CSV table of C-alpha atoms and ligand atoms in Angstrom, one decimal:
chain,number,residue,atom,x,y,z
A,1,UNK,CA,-4.6,11.7,49.0
A,2,UNK,CA,-2.1,9.8,46.8
A,3,UNK,CA,-2.5,9.0,43.1
A,4,UNK,CA,-2.8,5.3,44.0
A,5,UNK,CA,-5.8,6.1,46.2
A,6,UNK,CA,-7.5,7.9,43.3
A,7,UNK,CA,-6.5,5.3,40.7
A,8,UNK,CA,-5.8,2.0,42.4
A,9,UNK,CA,-3.0,-0.1,40.8
A,10,UNK,CA,-4.3,-2.3,37.9
A,11,UNK,CA,-3.4,-5.8,37.0
A,12,UNK,CA,-1.9,-6.4,33.5
A,13,UNK,CA,-5.2,-7.9,32.5
A,14,UNK,CA,-7.1,-4.8,33.7
A,15,UNK,CA,-4.7,-2.6,31.8
A,16,UNK,CA,-5.2,-4.6,28.6
A,17,UNK,CA,-9.0,-4.4,29.2
A,18,UNK,CA,-8.6,-0.6,29.6
A,19,UNK,CA,-6.8,-0.3,26.3
A,20,UNK,CA,-9.4,-2.4,24.5
A,21,UNK,CA,-12.2,-0.3,26.0
A,22,UNK,CA,-10.4,2.8,24.8
A,23,UNK,CA,-10.5,1.4,21.2
A,24,UNK,CA,-6.9,0.0,20.9
A,25,UNK,CA,-7.3,-3.2,18.9
A,26,UNK,CA,-3.8,-3.8,17.7
A,27,UNK,CA,-0.2,-3.3,18.8
A,28,UNK,CA,2.0,-1.9,16.1
A,29,UNK,CA,5.4,-1.9,17.8
A,30,UNK,CA,7.1,-3.6,20.7
A,31,UNK,CA,8.2,-0.3,22.3
A,32,UNK,CA,6.3,2.8,22.9
A,33,UNK,CA,7.2,5.7,20.6
A,34,UNK,CA,7.8,9.1,22.2
A,35,UNK,CA,6.5,11.3,19.4
A,36,UNK,CA,7.6,14.5,21.3
A,37,UNK,CA,11.2,13.2,21.2
A,38,UNK,CA,10.9,12.7,17.4
A,39,UNK,CA,10.2,16.3,16.9
A,40,UNK,CA,13.4,18.4,17.2
A,41,UNK,CA,11.3,21.6,17.6
A,42,UNK,CA,9.9,20.1,20.8
A,43,UNK,CA,13.1,18.5,22.1
A,44,UNK,CA,16.3,20.2,21.1
A,45,UNK,CA,18.4,17.5,22.9
A,46,UNK,CA,17.0,14.8,20.7
A,47,UNK,CA,17.4,16.9,17.6
A,48,UNK,CA,21.1,17.3,18.4
A,49,UNK,CA,21.5,13.6,19.1
A,50,UNK,CA,20.4,12.8,15.6
A,51,UNK,CA,22.9,15.2,14.1
A,52,UNK,CA,26.5,13.9,14.1
A,53,UNK,CA,28.2,17.2,13.7
A,54,UNK,CA,26.2,19.6,15.7
A,55,UNK,CA,26.1,18.7,19.4
A,56,UNK,CA,25.9,22.4,20.3
A,57,UNK,CA,23.4,23.4,17.7
A,58,UNK,CA,19.9,23.9,19.1
A,59,UNK,CA,17.2,22.6,16.8
A,60,UNK,CA,14.8,25.2,18.3
A,61,UNK,CA,14.8,28.3,16.1
A,62,UNK,CA,16.0,31.4,18.0
A,63,UNK,CA,13.1,33.8,18.8
A,64,UNK,CA,15.3,36.6,17.4
A,65,UNK,CA,16.7,35.1,14.2
A,66,UNK,CA,13.8,34.8,11.7
A,67,UNK,CA,13.1,31.3,10.6
A,68,UNK,CA,14.2,31.5,6.9
A,69,UNK,CA,12.4,28.3,5.8
A,70,UNK,CA,8.9,27.8,7.2
A,71,UNK,CA,8.1,24.4,8.6
A,72,UNK,CA,5.7,23.3,5.8
A,73,UNK,CA,8.3,24.2,3.2
A,74,UNK,CA,11.0,22.2,5.0
A,75,UNK,CA,8.5,19.3,5.3
A,76,UNK,CA,7.8,19.4,1.6
A,77,UNK,CA,11.5,19.7,0.6
A,78,UNK,CA,12.3,16.6,2.7
A,79,UNK,CA,9.4,14.8,1.1
A,80,UNK,CA,10.8,15.8,-2.3
A,81,UNK,CA,14.2,14.4,-1.2
A,82,UNK,CA,12.6,11.1,-0.2
A,83,UNK,CA,10.8,10.9,-3.6
A,84,UNK,CA,14.1,11.6,-5.4
A,85,UNK,CA,15.8,8.9,-3.3
A,86,UNK,CA,13.0,6.4,-4.1
A,87,UNK,CA,13.2,7.3,-7.8
A,88,UNK,CA,17.0,6.9,-7.9
A,89,UNK,CA,16.9,3.6,-6.1
A,90,UNK,CA,14.2,2.2,-8.3
A,91,UNK,CA,15.9,3.3,-11.5
A,92,UNK,CA,19.1,1.4,-10.5
A,93,UNK,CA,17.3,-1.9,-10.2
A,94,UNK,CA,17.8,-4.4,-13.1
A,95,UNK,CA,16.0,-7.4,-11.6
A,96,UNK,CA,13.1,-8.1,-9.4
A,97,UNK,CA,15.5,-9.2,-6.7
A,98,UNK,CA,17.3,-5.9,-6.9
A,99,UNK,CA,14.0,-4.1,-6.5
A,100,UNK,CA,12.9,-6.2,-3.6
A,101,UNK,CA,16.1,-5.5,-1.8
A,102,UNK,CA,16.0,-1.8,-2.6
A,103,UNK,CA,12.4,-1.6,-1.2
A,104,UNK,CA,13.4,-3.5,1.9
A,105,UNK,CA,16.3,-1.2,2.5
A,106,UNK,CA,14.4,2.1,1.8
A,107,UNK,CA,13.2,3.8,4.9
A,108,UNK,CA,11.9,7.1,3.5
A,109,UNK,CA,8.2,6.1,4.0
A,110,UNK,CA,6.8,6.5,7.5
A,111,UNK,CA,4.6,3.4,6.9
A,112,UNK,CA,7.7,1.3,7.1
A,113,UNK,CA,8.0,2.2,10.8
A,114,UNK,CA,4.6,0.7,11.8
A,115,UNK,CA,4.3,-2.3,9.5
A,116,UNK,CA,6.0,-5.6,10.0
A,117,UNK,CA,7.1,-6.5,6.5
A,118,UNK,CA,7.6,-5.2,3.0
A,119,UNK,CA,4.9,-7.0,1.0
A,120,UNK,CA,6.6,-7.4,-2.4
A,121,UNK,CA,4.6,-9.7,-4.6
A,122,UNK,CA,3.1,-13.2,-5.2
A,123,UNK,CA,2.6,-15.4,-8.2
A,124,UNK,CA,4.6,-15.8,-11.4
A,125,UNK,CA,6.7,-12.9,-12.7
A,126,UNK,CA,6.5,-14.6,-16.2
A,127,UNK,CA,2.7,-14.5,-16.2
A,128,UNK,CA,0.9,-12.4,-18.8
A,129,UNK,CA,-1.4,-10.8,-16.2
A,130,UNK,CA,-0.2,-8.5,-13.5
A,131,UNK,CA,-2.7,-7.5,-10.8
A,132,UNK,CA,-2.1,-4.4,-8.7
A,133,UNK,CA,-4.0,-3.6,-5.5
A,134,UNK,CA,-3.8,-0.7,-3.1
A,135,UNK,CA,-1.8,-1.7,0.1
A,136,UNK,CA,-1.4,-4.7,2.3
A,137,UNK,CA,-3.8,-5.4,5.2
A,138,UNK,CA,-3.1,-7.1,8.5
A,139,UNK,CA,-3.0,-10.6,7.1
A,140,UNK,CA,-0.7,-9.6,4.3
A,141,UNK,CA,1.6,-7.7,6.7
A,142,UNK,CA,1.8,-10.8,8.9
A,143,UNK,CA,2.5,-13.2,6.1
A,144,UNK,CA,4.5,-10.9,3.8
A,145,UNK,CA,2.3,-11.8,0.7
A,146,UNK,CA,-0.3,-9.7,-1.1
A,147,UNK,CA,-4.0,-10.6,-1.1
A,148,UNK,CA,-3.9,-13.5,1.4
A,149,UNK,CA,-6.8,-12.3,3.6
A,150,UNK,CA,-10.6,-12.3,3.0
A,151,UNK,CA,-10.4,-10.1,-0.2
A,152,UNK,CA,-7.5,-12.3,-1.4
A,153,UNK,CA,-9.8,-15.4,-1.1
A,154,UNK,CA,-12.4,-13.7,-3.2
A,155,UNK,CA,-9.7,-12.6,-5.7
A,156,UNK,CA,-8.7,-16.3,-6.0
A,157,UNK,CA,-12.3,-17.3,-6.8
A,158,UNK,CA,-12.6,-14.5,-9.3
A,159,UNK,CA,-9.4,-15.6,-11.1
A,160,UNK,CA,-10.6,-19.3,-11.0
A,161,UNK,CA,-13.9,-18.2,-12.7
A,162,UNK,CA,-11.9,-17.3,-15.8
A,163,UNK,CA,-9.6,-20.3,-15.5
A,164,UNK,CA,-6.6,-18.6,-13.8
A,165,UNK,CA,-4.9,-19.0,-10.5
A,166,UNK,CA,-2.0,-17.3,-8.7
A,167,UNK,CA,0.5,-19.2,-10.7
A,168,UNK,CA,-1.0,-17.7,-13.9
A,169,UNK,CA,-0.8,-14.2,-12.6
A,170,UNK,CA,1.6,-11.9,-10.8
A,171,UNK,CA,0.2,-9.9,-7.9
A,172,UNK,CA,1.4,-6.8,-6.0
A,173,UNK,CA,0.3,-3.5,-4.6
A,174,UNK,CA,1.0,0.2,-5.2
A,175,UNK,CA,2.1,0.6,-1.6
A,176,UNK,CA,4.1,-2.3,-0.2
A,177,UNK,CA,3.7,-1.3,3.5
A,178,UNK,CA,0.6,-1.7,5.5
A,179,UNK,CA,-1.0,1.6,6.6
A,180,UNK,CA,-1.7,1.4,10.4
A,181,UNK,CA,-5.3,0.3,11.2
A,182,UNK,CA,-5.9,-0.5,7.5
A,183,UNK,CA,-6.5,3.2,6.7
A,184,UNK,CA,-6.1,4.3,3.1
A,185,UNK,CA,-2.6,5.3,2.2
A,186,UNK,CA,-2.2,9.1,2.0
A,187,UNK,CA,-1.6,10.6,-1.4
A,188,UNK,CA,2.0,11.5,-0.3
A,189,UNK,CA,2.6,7.9,0.7
A,190,UNK,CA,1.4,6.7,-2.7
A,191,UNK,CA,3.6,9.2,-4.4
A,192,UNK,CA,6.6,8.0,-2.5
A,193,UNK,CA,5.9,4.5,-3.6
A,194,UNK,CA,5.3,5.3,-7.3
A,195,UNK,CA,8.9,4.9,-8.5
A,196,UNK,CA,8.9,1.4,-7.0
A,197,UNK,CA,5.7,0.2,-8.6
A,198,UNK,CA,6.6,1.8,-11.9
A,199,UNK,CA,9.9,0.0,-12.0
A,200,UNK,CA,8.1,-3.2,-10.8
A,201,UNK,CA,5.8,-3.1,-13.8
A,202,UNK,CA,8.8,-2.4,-16.1
A,203,UNK,CA,10.8,-5.4,-14.8
A,204,UNK,CA,7.8,-7.8,-15.0
A,205,UNK,CA,6.7,-6.5,-18.5
A,206,UNK,CA,3.2,-7.9,-18.3
A,207,UNK,CA,0.9,-8.4,-21.4
A,208,UNK,CA,-2.1,-7.1,-19.4
A,209,UNK,CA,-2.4,-5.0,-16.2
A,210,UNK,CA,-5.4,-5.2,-13.9
A,211,UNK,CA,-5.9,-2.4,-11.4
A,212,UNK,CA,-7.9,-3.6,-8.4
A,213,UNK,CA,-9.8,-0.6,-7.1
A,214,UNK,CA,-9.5,3.2,-7.5
A,215,UNK,CA,-6.1,3.6,-5.8
A,216,UNK,CA,-3.9,1.9,-8.4
A,217,UNK,CA,-6.1,3.3,-11.2
A,218,UNK,CA,-5.6,6.8,-10.0
A,219,UNK,CA,-1.9,6.4,-9.1
A,220,UNK,CA,-0.9,4.7,-12.3
A,221,UNK,CA,-3.2,6.2,-14.9
A,222,UNK,CA,-3.3,9.6,-13.3
A,223,UNK,CA,-7.1,9.5,-13.7
A,224,UNK,CA,-9.2,10.9,-10.9
A,225,UNK,CA,-12.6,9.6,-11.9
A,226,UNK,CA,-14.4,7.2,-9.6
A,227,UNK,CA,-13.6,3.5,-10.1
A,228,UNK,CA,-17.3,3.0,-11.1
A,229,UNK,CA,-16.5,5.2,-14.2
A,230,UNK,CA,-13.1,3.7,-14.9
A,231,UNK,CA,-13.9,0.0,-14.5
A,232,UNK,CA,-14.4,-2.2,-17.5
A,233,UNK,CA,-12.5,0.1,-19.8
A,234,UNK,CA,-9.1,-0.5,-21.4
A,235,UNK,CA,-6.5,2.1,-21.0
A,236,UNK,CA,-2.9,2.3,-22.2
A,237,UNK,CA,-0.4,2.3,-19.4
A,238,UNK,CA,3.0,3.7,-20.5
A,239,UNK,CA,6.3,4.4,-18.7
A,240,UNK,CA,9.8,5.2,-19.9
A,241,UNK,CA,11.2,1.7,-19.2
A,242,UNK,CA,8.4,-0.2,-21.1
A,243,UNK,CA,9.0,-0.9,-24.8
A,244,UNK,CA,5.4,-0.2,-25.6
A,245,UNK,CA,2.2,0.7,-23.7
A,246,UNK,CA,0.4,-2.1,-21.8
A,247,UNK,CA,-3.4,-2.5,-21.9
A,248,UNK,CA,-4.7,-1.9,-18.4
A,249,UNK,CA,-8.2,-2.6,-17.0
A,250,UNK,CA,-9.3,-1.0,-13.7
A,251,UNK,CA,-12.0,-3.1,-11.9
A,252,UNK,CA,-13.6,-3.1,-8.5
A,253,UNK,CA,-11.4,-4.1,-5.5
A,254,UNK,CA,-12.4,-7.5,-4.0
A,255,UNK,CA,-12.8,-5.9,-0.6
A,256,UNK,CA,-15.5,-3.6,-2.2
A,257,UNK,CA,-17.1,-6.6,-3.7
A,258,UNK,CA,-17.3,-8.3,-0.3
A,259,UNK,CA,-19.2,-5.3,1.0
A,260,UNK,CA,-21.3,-4.7,-2.2
A,261,UNK,CA,-22.0,-8.2,-3.6
A,262,UNK,CA,-24.4,-6.9,-6.3
A,263,UNK,CA,-21.3,-5.2,-8.0
A,264,UNK,CA,-19.9,-8.7,-8.7
A,265,UNK,CA,-21.9,-8.8,-11.9
A,266,UNK,CA,-19.9,-5.8,-13.3
A,267,UNK,CA,-16.6,-7.2,-12.0
A,268,UNK,CA,-17.4,-10.5,-13.7
A,269,UNK,CA,-17.9,-8.7,-17.0
A,270,UNK,CA,-14.5,-7.0,-16.5
A,271,UNK,CA,-12.9,-10.4,-15.9
A,272,UNK,CA,-14.5,-11.9,-19.0
A,273,UNK,CA,-13.1,-9.0,-21.0
A,274,UNK,CA,-9.6,-9.8,-19.4
A,275,UNK,CA,-10.0,-13.4,-20.3
A,276,UNK,CA,-11.0,-12.5,-23.9
A,277,UNK,CA,-8.0,-10.2,-24.2
A,278,UNK,CA,-5.8,-13.1,-23.1
A,279,UNK,CA,-7.1,-15.0,-26.0
A,280,UNK,CA,-9.1,-17.8,-24.4
A,281,UNK,CA,-12.9,-18.3,-24.6
A,282,UNK,CA,-13.2,-20.4,-21.4
A,283,UNK,CA,-16.1,-19.1,-19.3
A,284,UNK,CA,-16.7,-20.6,-15.9
A,285,UNK,CA,-19.2,-19.8,-13.3
A,286,UNK,CA,-18.7,-16.7,-11.1
A,287,UNK,CA,-18.7,-17.1,-7.3
A,288,UNK,CA,-22.2,-16.7,-5.9
A,289,UNK,CA,-22.8,-13.4,-4.1
A,290,UNK,CA,-22.2,-13.8,-0.3
A,291,UNK,CA,-25.4,-12.8,1.5
B,1,LIG,N1,-6.0,-5.1,-0.2
B,1,LIG,C1,-5.1,-4.7,-1.1
B,1,LIG,O1,-5.3,-3.7,-1.9
B,1,LIG,N2,-3.9,-5.4,-1.2
B,1,LIG,C2,-3.7,-6.5,-0.4
B,1,LIG,O2,-2.6,-7.1,-0.6
B,1,LIG,C3,-4.7,-6.9,0.5
B,1,LIG,C4,-5.8,-6.2,0.6
């Protein structure tokens, strides 16, 4: 009996259906990625191909010669090298354009291989308020702008409720590359991106920072408390390239508010505090909870 008799040939539509039924809901690359080939321990030939000067050097450790650097140590030293590269690149940037180009050119973060775009920022770099989210989602990745999906629409309404819009704010994310399947960025990915967001804040020099959700609050304030404990409080955000600390307010992420509408009351109070700090007493109505 041949394989075709056991599994009859499928039409392209049937193959797509099979993938959907198996839970695949998104394509993240035009070509299949052979992950075995990416690991030089599995495929020495590929390892050699990536090395210009060592066509004869096997990437597989000899069973006799002891492996002097364990795999985890090598992985962490290469992560440290990537962090150093990111820090060096970010430090060199004197303008937002420099920074955007540096981030677009940087390929030390694995997320870059699965996303479509580097989502840099939106809004007005001269604005007093800089809002920082976690990482782009599918809509942001497609359009190359932060907060353009469902949570972005809520963010726009939250800003409108205190008399602001995108042109009065500057919006970006800690991680500029979409994690596949909208998963949370790993701590190592956030750490790689830290030099870029730190420099981003320095180059914008905002009057007020607003951290949307726990991820930016943890990454930038180095506080590990839950967002429910951090929100609504003013912290001082400082970095070497800022002339003075910037007041920073963590608040709930709009995506969380979409799932938990009763928390909008607290987020509203945070936004009123932001408005007050900006020096205006305008108070408008808060968007009604979505039920
Ligand atoms: N969530 C974020 O944190 N950032 C975006 O840009 C979109 C959704």
